[in-house]
mmCIF file of C-alpha atoms and ligand atoms in Angstrom:
data_model
loop_
_atom_site.group_PDB
_atom_site.id
_atom_site.type_symbol
_atom_site.label_atom_id
_atom_site.label_comp_id
_atom_site.label_asym_id
_atom_site.label_seq_id
_atom_site.Cartn_x
_atom_site.Cartn_y
_atom_site.Cartn_z
ATOM 1 C CA MET A 1 118.191 -29.072 -4.930
ATOM 2 C CA THR A 2 116.473 -32.466 -4.287
ATOM 3 C CA ARG A 3 117.975 -35.048 -5.011
ATOM 4 C CA VAL A 4 117.276 -38.693 -6.926
ATOM 5 C CA PHE A 5 119.293 -42.258 -6.804
ATOM 6 C CA SER A 6 118.015 -44.347 -8.456
ATOM 7 C CA GLY A 7 119.448 -48.099 -9.703
ATOM 8 C CA VAL A 8 118.644 -50.244 -12.271
ATOM 9 C CA GLN A 9 120.379 -54.092 -13.141
ATOM 10 C CA PRO A 10 121.876 -54.870 -15.989
ATOM 11 C CA SER A 11 119.092 -57.150 -17.573
ATOM 12 C CA GLY A 12 120.213 -55.900 -20.844
ATOM 13 C CA ALA A 13 117.060 -54.978 -23.847
ATOM 14 C CA LEU A 14 114.325 -53.569 -22.274
ATOM 15 C CA HIS A 15 110.688 -53.714 -22.798
ATOM 16 C CA LEU A 16 107.748 -51.212 -22.953
ATOM 17 C CA GLY A 17 107.049 -51.724 -19.140
ATOM 18 C CA ASN A 18 110.520 -50.802 -18.258
ATOM 19 C CA TYR A 19 110.208 -47.638 -20.548
ATOM 20 C CA LEU A 20 106.455 -46.586 -18.953
ATOM 21 C CA GLY A 21 107.112 -47.655 -15.672
ATOM 22 C CA ALA A 22 110.446 -46.131 -14.859
ATOM 23 C CA PHE A 23 112.588 -44.585 -17.857
ATOM 24 C CA ARG A 24 110.721 -42.254 -18.945
ATOM 25 C CA GLN A 25 109.886 -40.936 -15.581
ATOM 26 C CA TRP A 26 113.622 -40.959 -14.501
ATOM 27 C CA ALA A 27 114.282 -38.974 -18.054
ATOM 28 C CA ALA A 28 111.359 -36.490 -17.045
ATOM 29 C CA ASP A 29 113.350 -36.228 -12.915
ATOM 30 C CA GLN A 30 115.847 -34.775 -14.567
ATOM 31 C CA TRP A 31 114.621 -31.505 -15.482
ATOM 32 C CA GLU A 32 113.323 -31.072 -12.001
ATOM 33 C CA PHE A 33 115.686 -32.767 -9.466
ATOM 34 C CA ASP A 34 119.730 -32.939 -8.961
ATOM 35 C CA CYS A 35 119.653 -36.727 -10.236
ATOM 36 C CA PHE A 36 121.819 -39.804 -10.248
ATOM 37 C CA TYR A 37 121.090 -42.671 -12.094
ATOM 38 C CA CYS A 38 123.226 -46.048 -11.994
ATOM 39 C CA VAL A 39 123.801 -49.334 -13.131
ATOM 40 C CA VAL A 40 124.087 -51.635 -10.640
ATOM 41 C CA ASP A 41 126.351 -54.350 -11.646
ATOM 42 C CA LEU A 42 127.276 -55.224 -8.677
ATOM 43 C CA HIS A 43 123.516 -56.396 -7.440
ATOM 44 C CA GLY A 44 123.851 -58.180 -10.795
ATOM 45 C CA LEU A 45 127.279 -60.543 -9.164
ATOM 46 C CA THR A 46 124.539 -62.057 -6.411
ATOM 47 C CA VAL A 47 122.522 -64.367 -8.952
ATOM 48 C CA GLU A 48 123.866 -67.194 -11.345
ATOM 49 C CA PHE A 49 125.649 -65.058 -14.797
ATOM 50 C CA ASP A 50 127.991 -65.388 -17.229
ATOM 51 C CA PRO A 51 131.046 -62.909 -17.890
ATOM 52 C CA ALA A 52 130.652 -62.146 -20.978
ATOM 53 C CA ASP A 53 126.996 -61.597 -20.937
ATOM 54 C CA LEU A 54 127.008 -59.814 -17.593
ATOM 55 C CA ARG A 55 129.626 -56.839 -19.578
ATOM 56 C CA ARG A 56 127.111 -56.819 -22.333
ATOM 57 C CA ARG A 57 124.242 -56.478 -20.150
ATOM 58 C CA THR A 58 125.625 -53.463 -18.485
ATOM 59 C CA LEU A 59 126.311 -52.153 -21.702
ATOM 60 C CA GLU A 60 123.068 -52.381 -23.049
ATOM 61 C CA THR A 61 121.044 -51.117 -19.916
ATOM 62 C CA ALA A 62 123.158 -47.859 -19.309
ATOM 63 C CA VAL A 63 122.171 -47.465 -23.678
ATOM 64 C CA GLY A 64 118.544 -48.101 -22.635
ATOM 65 C CA PHE A 65 118.903 -44.642 -20.298
ATOM 66 C CA LEU A 66 120.373 -42.761 -22.533
ATOM 67 C CA ALA A 67 117.669 -44.162 -25.230
ATOM 68 C CA ALA A 68 115.022 -43.200 -23.328
ATOM 69 C CA GLY A 69 116.111 -39.469 -22.274
ATOM 70 C CA VAL A 70 118.312 -39.201 -20.102
ATOM 71 C CA GLU A 71 121.154 -36.622 -20.873
ATOM 72 C CA PRO A 72 124.277 -37.301 -19.411
ATOM 73 C CA GLU A 73 124.760 -33.201 -18.945
ATOM 74 C CA GLN A 74 121.412 -32.817 -17.170
ATOM 75 C CA CYS A 75 122.191 -35.439 -14.212
ATOM 76 C CA THR A 76 125.008 -38.415 -13.504
ATOM 77 C CA LEU A 77 124.861 -41.468 -15.330
ATOM 78 C CA PHE A 78 127.362 -44.165 -14.077
ATOM 79 C CA VAL A 79 127.853 -47.868 -13.599
ATOM 80 C CA GLN A 80 128.129 -48.997 -9.988
ATOM 81 C CA SER A 81 131.301 -50.963 -10.073
ATOM 82 C CA HIS A 82 133.310 -48.137 -11.341
ATOM 83 C CA VAL A 83 132.846 -46.523 -8.086
ATOM 84 C CA HIS A 84 134.778 -48.466 -5.793
ATOM 85 C CA GLU A 85 133.078 -46.381 -2.876
ATOM 86 C CA HIS A 86 129.806 -48.554 -3.451
ATOM 87 C CA ALA A 87 131.479 -51.751 -2.187
ATOM 88 C CA GLU A 88 133.331 -50.270 1.034
ATOM 89 C CA LEU A 89 130.399 -48.649 2.034
ATOM 90 C CA ALA A 90 128.587 -51.723 1.973
ATOM 91 C CA TRP A 91 130.753 -52.890 4.597
ATOM 92 C CA LEU A 92 129.844 -50.328 6.980
ATOM 93 C CA ILE A 93 126.550 -50.655 6.435
ATOM 94 C CA GLU A 94 126.496 -54.600 6.706
ATOM 95 C CA CYS A 95 128.214 -53.619 10.312
ATOM 96 C CA THR A 96 125.123 -51.698 11.272
ATOM 97 C CA ALA A 97 122.128 -53.954 9.369
ATOM 98 C CA SER A 98 121.627 -56.831 12.151
ATOM 99 C CA PHE A 99 121.378 -60.587 10.593
ATOM 100 C CA GLY A 100 117.895 -60.801 11.788
ATOM 101 C CA GLU A 101 116.670 -57.535 9.780
ATOM 102 C CA LEU A 102 118.313 -58.752 6.503
ATOM 103 C CA SER A 103 116.303 -62.488 7.120
ATOM 104 C CA ARG A 104 113.072 -60.631 7.473
ATOM 105 C CA MET A 105 113.230 -59.137 3.815
ATOM 106 C CA THR A 106 111.355 -61.349 1.267
ATOM 107 C CA GLN A 107 112.846 -60.307 -1.806
ATOM 108 C CA PHE A 108 116.064 -62.824 -0.938
ATOM 109 C CA LYS A 109 113.483 -64.986 0.755
ATOM 110 C CA GLU A 110 111.624 -65.232 -2.932
ATOM 111 C CA LYS A 111 115.105 -65.728 -4.443
ATOM 112 C CA SER A 112 116.678 -68.001 -2.527
ATOM 113 C CA HIS A 113 113.866 -70.107 -1.825
ATOM 114 C CA GLY A 114 114.319 -73.806 -2.768
ATOM 115 C CA ARG A 115 117.417 -73.378 -4.032
ATOM 116 C CA GLU A 116 120.703 -75.166 -3.075
ATOM 117 C CA SER A 117 123.429 -72.644 -2.854
ATOM 118 C CA VAL A 118 122.774 -69.112 -2.518
ATOM 119 C CA LYS A 119 125.211 -66.354 -2.619
ATOM 120 C CA ALA A 120 126.391 -64.688 0.888
ATOM 121 C CA GLY A 121 125.951 -61.763 -1.987
ATOM 122 C CA LEU A 122 121.992 -62.125 -1.839
ATOM 123 C CA PHE A 123 121.568 -62.185 1.161
ATOM 124 C CA THR A 124 123.675 -58.962 1.999
ATOM 125 C CA TYR A 125 122.156 -57.396 -1.181
ATOM 126 C CA PRO A 126 120.342 -54.693 0.860
ATOM 127 C CA ALA A 127 122.983 -53.770 2.387
ATOM 128 C CA LEU A 128 124.345 -52.952 -0.597
ATOM 129 C CA MET A 129 121.507 -50.883 -2.268
ATOM 130 C CA ALA A 130 121.276 -49.071 1.203
ATOM 131 C CA ALA A 131 125.187 -47.952 0.760
ATOM 132 C CA ASP A 132 124.009 -47.134 -2.958
ATOM 133 C CA ILE A 133 121.126 -44.228 -2.065
ATOM 134 C CA LEU A 134 123.192 -43.286 1.232
ATOM 135 C CA LEU A 135 126.784 -42.180 -0.761
ATOM 136 C CA TYR A 136 124.685 -39.284 -2.287
ATOM 137 C CA ASP A 137 122.545 -37.871 0.316
ATOM 138 C CA ALA A 138 119.544 -38.823 -2.067
ATOM 139 C CA ASP A 139 116.427 -37.216 -0.591
ATOM 140 C CA ARG A 140 113.807 -39.538 -2.881
ATOM 141 C CA VAL A 141 114.255 -42.575 -4.543
ATOM 142 C CA PRO A 142 111.845 -43.908 -7.412
ATOM 143 C CA VAL A 143 111.793 -47.521 -6.909
ATOM 144 C CA GLY A 144 109.080 -49.999 -8.027
ATOM 145 C CA ASP A 145 106.653 -51.860 -5.208
ATOM 146 C CA ASP A 146 109.248 -54.390 -4.559
ATOM 147 C CA GLN A 147 111.369 -52.637 -3.616
ATOM 148 C CA ARG A 148 109.709 -51.063 -1.043
ATOM 149 C CA GLN A 149 110.944 -53.031 1.913
ATOM 150 C CA HIS A 150 114.565 -52.710 0.534
ATOM 151 C CA LEU A 151 114.011 -48.842 0.768
ATOM 152 C CA GLU A 152 112.050 -49.187 4.944
ATOM 153 C CA LEU A 153 115.889 -51.429 5.558
ATOM 154 C CA THR A 154 117.907 -48.141 4.029
ATOM 155 C CA ARG A 155 115.801 -45.784 6.167
ATOM 156 C CA ASP A 156 116.258 -47.858 9.478
ATOM 157 C CA VAL A 157 119.843 -48.428 8.890
ATOM 158 C CA ALA A 158 120.676 -45.210 8.119
ATOM 159 C CA LEU A 159 118.690 -43.821 11.485
ATOM 160 C CA ARG A 160 120.087 -46.074 13.333
ATOM 161 C CA PHE A 161 124.048 -45.115 11.887
ATOM 162 C CA ASN A 162 122.749 -41.390 12.556
ATOM 163 C CA HIS A 163 122.072 -41.448 16.307
ATOM 164 C CA ARG A 164 124.867 -44.200 16.942
ATOM 165 C CA TYR A 165 127.836 -42.165 15.708
ATOM 166 C CA GLY A 166 126.484 -39.328 14.887
ATOM 167 C CA GLU A 167 124.670 -37.118 11.942
ATOM 168 C CA THR A 168 126.098 -38.685 8.711
ATOM 169 C CA PHE A 169 123.219 -39.662 6.332
ATOM 170 C CA VAL A 170 120.279 -38.150 5.070
ATOM 171 C CA VAL A 171 117.526 -40.322 5.602
ATOM 172 C CA PRO A 172 115.758 -41.194 2.348
ATOM 173 C CA GLU A 173 112.163 -41.341 1.184
ATOM 174 C CA ALA A 174 110.719 -43.898 -1.377
ATOM 175 C CA ALA A 175 108.822 -41.838 -4.398
ATOM 176 C CA VAL A 176 106.244 -43.261 -5.822
ATOM 177 C CA PRO A 177 107.091 -41.976 -9.588
ATOM 178 C CA ARG A 178 103.724 -39.961 -10.572
ATOM 179 C CA GLN A 179 101.634 -41.393 -13.741
ATOM 180 C CA ALA A 180 103.674 -44.465 -13.863
ATOM 181 C CA ALA A 181 102.349 -47.687 -15.402
ATOM 182 C CA ARG A 182 102.019 -50.992 -14.843
ATOM 183 C CA VAL A 183 102.312 -52.658 -18.414
ATOM 184 C CA MET A 184 100.997 -56.327 -18.500
ATOM 185 C CA ASP A 185 101.870 -59.040 -20.614
ATOM 186 C CA LEU A 186 99.772 -58.145 -24.267
ATOM 187 C CA GLN A 187 99.421 -62.444 -23.955
ATOM 188 C CA HIS A 188 98.871 -62.476 -20.463
ATOM 189 C CA PRO A 189 97.150 -60.078 -19.549
ATOM 190 C CA GLY A 190 97.583 -61.047 -15.925
ATOM 191 C CA SER A 191 100.930 -61.232 -15.930
ATOM 192 C CA LYS A 192 103.474 -57.894 -16.078
ATOM 193 C CA MET A 193 105.446 -57.328 -18.893
ATOM 194 C CA SER A 194 109.010 -58.365 -18.467
ATOM 195 C CA LYS A 195 111.713 -59.967 -20.662
ATOM 196 C CA SER A 196 111.421 -63.460 -19.225
ATOM 197 C CA ALA A 197 107.999 -63.632 -20.205
ATOM 198 C CA GLU A 198 107.819 -66.939 -22.162
ATOM 199 C CA SER A 199 105.484 -65.370 -25.131
ATOM 200 C CA PRO A 200 107.493 -62.685 -27.002
ATOM 201 C CA GLN A 201 104.029 -61.914 -28.582
ATOM 202 C CA GLY A 202 103.172 -60.858 -24.984
ATOM 203 C CA THR A 203 106.383 -57.917 -24.896
ATOM 204 C CA ILE A 204 106.778 -55.303 -26.873
ATOM 205 C CA ASP A 205 110.995 -54.711 -26.979
ATOM 206 C CA LEU A 206 112.458 -51.129 -26.757
ATOM 207 C CA LEU A 207 114.233 -52.072 -30.127
ATOM 208 C CA ASP A 208 110.817 -53.725 -32.372
ATOM 209 C CA THR A 209 110.199 -51.987 -35.961
ATOM 210 C CA PRO A 210 107.151 -50.279 -36.276
ATOM 211 C CA GLU A 211 105.505 -53.534 -38.132
ATOM 212 C CA GLN A 212 107.001 -55.780 -35.229
ATOM 213 C CA ILE A 213 104.586 -53.230 -32.741
ATOM 214 C CA ALA A 214 101.612 -53.244 -34.796
ATOM 215 C CA GLN A 215 101.366 -56.514 -35.048
ATOM 216 C CA LYS A 216 102.018 -57.177 -31.425
ATOM 217 C CA VAL A 217 98.902 -54.647 -30.701
ATOM 218 C CA ARG A 218 97.012 -56.412 -33.209
ATOM 219 C CA ARG A 219 97.184 -59.837 -31.636
ATOM 220 C CA ALA A 220 97.148 -58.998 -28.335
ATOM 221 C CA VAL A 221 94.397 -60.873 -26.153
ATOM 222 C CA THR A 222 91.271 -59.136 -25.484
ATOM 223 C CA ASP A 223 88.055 -61.143 -24.794
ATOM 224 C CA THR A 224 84.521 -61.812 -26.693
ATOM 225 C CA ASP A 225 81.875 -59.432 -25.083
ATOM 226 C CA GLY A 226 82.581 -56.700 -27.093
ATOM 227 C CA GLU A 227 82.270 -54.025 -24.644
ATOM 228 C CA VAL A 228 85.228 -51.445 -24.214
ATOM 229 C CA ARG A 229 84.853 -50.947 -20.451
ATOM 230 C CA TYR A 230 87.798 -50.034 -17.832
ATOM 231 C CA ASP A 231 87.721 -53.135 -16.003
ATOM 232 C CA PRO A 232 91.186 -55.183 -14.782
ATOM 233 C CA GLU A 233 89.393 -57.721 -12.747
ATOM 234 C CA HIS A 234 86.676 -58.587 -15.409
ATOM 235 C CA LYS A 235 88.446 -57.564 -18.986
ATOM 236 C CA PRO A 236 92.313 -57.467 -17.814
ATOM 237 C CA GLY A 237 93.543 -57.161 -21.742
ATOM 238 C CA LEU A 238 91.191 -54.310 -22.620
ATOM 239 C CA SER A 239 92.418 -52.387 -19.640
ATOM 240 C CA ASN A 240 95.912 -52.900 -20.056
ATOM 241 C CA LEU A 241 95.246 -51.597 -24.111
ATOM 242 C CA LEU A 242 93.398 -48.608 -22.233
ATOM 243 C CA GLU A 243 95.932 -47.907 -19.674
ATOM 244 C CA LEU A 244 98.535 -48.199 -22.332
ATOM 245 C CA MET A 245 96.517 -45.688 -24.604
ATOM 246 C CA ALA A 246 96.564 -43.606 -21.278
ATOM 247 C CA ALA A 247 100.221 -43.894 -20.134
ATOM 248 C CA VAL A 248 101.660 -42.573 -23.767
ATOM 249 C CA THR A 249 99.037 -39.560 -24.788
ATOM 250 C CA GLY A 250 98.606 -38.690 -21.231
ATOM 251 C CA ARG A 251 95.067 -38.692 -21.729
ATOM 252 C CA SER A 252 92.842 -40.534 -18.535
ATOM 253 C CA ILE A 253 91.687 -43.725 -18.499
ATOM 254 C CA ASP A 254 88.359 -42.438 -18.907
ATOM 255 C CA ASP A 255 88.983 -40.281 -21.486
ATOM 256 C CA VAL A 256 90.324 -43.294 -23.523
ATOM 257 C CA ALA A 257 87.697 -46.033 -22.900
ATOM 258 C CA ALA A 258 84.868 -43.199 -23.975
ATOM 259 C CA ALA A 259 86.613 -42.647 -27.234
ATOM 260 C CA TYR A 260 85.611 -46.002 -28.531
ATOM 261 C CA ASP A 261 83.336 -48.183 -29.169
ATOM 262 C CA ARG A 262 85.099 -51.113 -30.614
ATOM 263 C CA TYR A 263 88.240 -52.866 -30.105
ATOM 264 C CA GLY A 264 89.798 -52.821 -33.691
ATOM 265 C CA PRO A 265 90.088 -48.830 -34.332
ATOM 266 C CA LEU A 266 91.525 -48.499 -30.188
ATOM 267 C CA LYS A 267 94.428 -51.181 -31.672
ATOM 268 C CA ALA A 268 95.201 -49.440 -34.695
ATOM 269 C CA ASP A 269 95.501 -45.900 -32.903
ATOM 270 C CA LEU A 270 97.160 -47.912 -29.392
ATOM 271 C CA ALA A 271 99.422 -49.452 -32.717
ATOM 272 C CA GLU A 272 100.303 -45.891 -33.663
ATOM 273 C CA ALA A 273 100.662 -44.073 -31.058
ATOM 274 C CA LEU A 274 103.203 -46.788 -29.884
ATOM 275 C CA VAL A 275 105.372 -46.356 -32.879
ATOM 276 C CA GLU A 276 105.541 -42.715 -32.560
ATOM 277 C CA ALA A 277 106.750 -42.530 -28.861
ATOM 278 C CA LEU A 278 109.069 -45.096 -29.361
ATOM 279 C CA GLY A 279 110.324 -44.278 -32.404
ATOM 280 C CA PRO A 280 112.662 -41.533 -31.200
ATOM 281 C CA VAL A 281 113.764 -43.658 -28.401
ATOM 282 C CA ARG A 282 114.576 -46.266 -30.779
ATOM 283 C CA GLU A 283 116.892 -44.022 -32.993
ATOM 284 C CA ARG A 284 118.618 -42.460 -29.967
ATOM 285 C CA TYR A 285 119.823 -46.460 -28.994
ATOM 286 C CA GLU A 286 120.935 -46.853 -32.389
ATOM 287 C CA THR A 287 122.853 -43.551 -32.612
ATOM 288 C CA TYR A 288 124.867 -44.690 -29.269
ATOM 289 C CA SER A 289 124.803 -48.336 -30.066
ATOM 290 C CA SER A 290 127.030 -47.334 -33.052
ATOM 291 C CA ASP A 291 129.324 -45.763 -31.129
ATOM 292 C CA PRO A 292 130.865 -47.980 -28.114
ATOM 293 C CA ALA A 293 133.732 -44.689 -27.583
ATOM 294 C CA GLU A 294 131.121 -42.482 -26.897
ATOM 295 C CA ILE A 295 129.140 -44.200 -24.267
ATOM 296 C CA THR A 296 132.391 -45.494 -22.288
ATOM 297 C CA ALA A 297 133.466 -41.349 -22.129
ATOM 298 C CA LEU A 298 129.829 -40.351 -21.036
ATOM 299 C CA LEU A 299 130.192 -43.506 -18.529
ATOM 300 C CA ASP A 300 133.751 -42.454 -17.765
ATOM 301 C CA GLN A 301 132.416 -38.352 -17.299
ATOM 302 C CA GLY A 302 129.541 -40.061 -15.054
ATOM 303 C CA ALA A 303 131.914 -42.139 -12.841
ATOM 304 C CA GLU A 304 133.926 -38.839 -11.656
ATOM 305 C CA LYS A 305 130.983 -36.522 -10.557
ATOM 306 C CA ALA A 306 129.577 -39.522 -8.592
ATOM 307 C CA ALA A 307 132.459 -40.543 -7.193
ATOM 308 C CA GLY A 308 133.450 -36.965 -6.514
ATOM 309 C CA VAL A 309 130.140 -36.886 -4.215
ATOM 310 C CA ALA A 310 130.635 -40.883 -2.897
ATOM 311 C CA SER A 311 133.969 -40.495 -1.424
ATOM 312 C CA LYS A 312 133.092 -37.576 0.968
ATOM 313 C CA THR A 313 130.076 -39.569 1.758
ATOM 314 C CA LEU A 314 132.199 -42.752 2.362
ATOM 315 C CA ALA A 315 134.998 -40.246 4.509
ATOM 316 C CA ARG A 316 132.490 -39.094 6.932
ATOM 317 C CA ALA A 317 131.110 -42.288 7.513
ATOM 318 C CA LYS A 318 134.320 -44.204 8.169
ATOM 319 C CA ASP A 319 135.069 -41.269 10.981
ATOM 320 C CA ALA A 320 131.793 -41.070 12.471
ATOM 321 C CA MET A 321 132.832 -45.256 13.282
ATOM 322 C CA GLY A 322 136.100 -44.575 14.557
ATOM 323 C CA LEU A 323 138.098 -45.814 11.922
ATOM 324 C CA LEU A 324 141.677 -44.594 11.737
ATOM 325 C CA PRO A 325 142.115 -41.763 9.150
ATOM 326 C CA ARG A 326 145.604 -42.099 6.921
ATOM 327 C CA GLY A 327 147.959 -39.486 8.038
HETATM 328 P P1 LIG B 401 113.613 -54.939 -13.978
HETATM 329 O O1 LIG B 401 114.422 -54.795 -15.643
HETATM 330 O O2 LIG B 401 112.903 -55.874 -14.335
HETATM 331 O O3 LIG B 401 114.674 -54.573 -12.390
HETATM 332 O O4 LIG B 401 112.997 -53.528 -13.963
HETATM 333 C C1 LIG B 401 113.445 -52.128 -14.607
HETATM 334 C C2 LIG B 401 112.441 -50.933 -14.072
HETATM 335 O O5 LIG B 401 111.138 -51.033 -14.779
HETATM 336 C C3 LIG B 401 112.123 -51.073 -12.491
HETATM 337 O O6 LIG B 401 111.591 -49.710 -11.857
HETATM 338 C C4 LIG B 401 110.272 -51.985 -12.983
HETATM 339 O O7 LIG B 401 109.264 -51.210 -11.557
HETATM 340 C C5 LIG B 401 110.323 -51.517 -13.950
HETATM 341 N N1 LIG B 401 109.539 -52.358 -14.961
HETATM 342 C C6 LIG B 401 109.487 -53.219 -15.114
HETATM 343 N N2 LIG B 401 108.696 -54.164 -15.744
HETATM 344 C C7 LIG B 401 107.482 -53.143 -15.594
HETATM 345 C C8 LIG B 401 106.239 -53.720 -15.924
HETATM 346 N N3 LIG B 401 105.751 -54.456 -16.706
HETATM 347 N N4 LIG B 401 105.278 -52.993 -16.129
HETATM 348 C C9 LIG B 401 105.874 -51.117 -15.154
HETATM 349 N N5 LIG B 401 106.882 -51.186 -14.938
HETATM 350 C C10 LIG B 401 107.565 -51.581 -15.396
HETATM 351 N N1 LIG B 402 117.609 -53.709 -6.280
HETATM 352 C C1 LIG B 402 116.667 -52.503 -7.138
HETATM 353 C C2 LIG B 402 116.026 -53.696 -7.834
HETATM 354 O O1 LIG B 402 116.126 -55.051 -8.183
HETATM 355 C C3 LIG B 402 118.238 -52.115 -7.501
HETATM 356 C C4 LIG B 402 118.923 -51.402 -7.021
HETATM 357 C C5 LIG B 402 119.943 -51.319 -6.226
HETATM 358 C C6 LIG B 402 118.445 -49.930 -6.568
HETATM 359 N N2 LIG B 402 120.235 -50.080 -5.794
HETATM 360 C C7 LIG B 402 119.136 -49.406 -6.070
HETATM 361 C C8 LIG B 402 117.180 -49.053 -7.124
HETATM 362 C C9 LIG B 402 119.173 -48.258 -5.451
HETATM 363 C C10 LIG B 402 116.860 -48.079 -5.825
HETATM 364 C C11 LIG B 402 117.902 -47.128 -5.527
HETATM 365 O O2 LIG B 402 115.258 -53.076 -8.645
#
């Protein structure tokens, strides 16, 4: 069966963009593929962080997976630092990737630009990401556009390793999620919805109440020409609402646009559809959050399953590179 791996940073509280753009698709994939999903807390160490806060965000992100419908029985859900093979393979990858190719990573350039102190781990981050993927012999890696370059690097490094040291790694492919929406901020439709949004009114949190959802949709910025038409360039606010409506209902954007001739009813129906779609997510979130011992147990089982696969791949890689086996 096709193996899928994806990782998400422990950024904590999730919003509608995460859900429609990523988590919902990952939950659907578990019924078709052999999926490994990982909260990449080691990657969270590459920028400034507060330890207590990191721990809390890691747990929240794991709960986000479960709330989105990821079933621990159906796939492998775990925390990166629970499987020590990630850090260990990362070193072997750092000794396979070159300084030059890591220097070309645009995410590193962006995140380090203008900073006085940049952690070495931020520079080698893509090697750790490659290790995450290669440990599980993943065929498909669902990632957003911003991670494509890291995936190319992973492929290059896997090919180089196999060429130098013998067939060891599966060379993975990036998978563009099918039907994933790019959700824009409701107040500033020129930017992606994100948790760092200046306007909390522009971001729908997965834990928002039905009233909060309805209010945010009602106040969403549109335009004054009054015409319902999908035109992201000239009508970004309205186009975002159409896109959201299509994403939550599974209809096409054209269908949705044809069904309305005024903004008000579109907003009202969208609010209702979102409340309905997010209701079960919020419920699951609350159920799991109220039982931390259950989450700990689930993550423990996940780490156990993950380590079973990872330890074999790491052993293969160490052996291929000529590290002397223990007696
Ligand atoms: P982040 O928390 O930004 O690392 O994102 C976690 C996942 O959610 C990634 O796969 C992103 O591509 C996806 N994501 C984040 N924000 C949005 C958005 N506004 N629209 C669609 N997908 C998003
Ligand atoms: N770098 C990814 C991001 O910021 C997170 C990540 C880490 C990841 N390891 C991964 C994604 C492996 C896919 C596969 O979104």
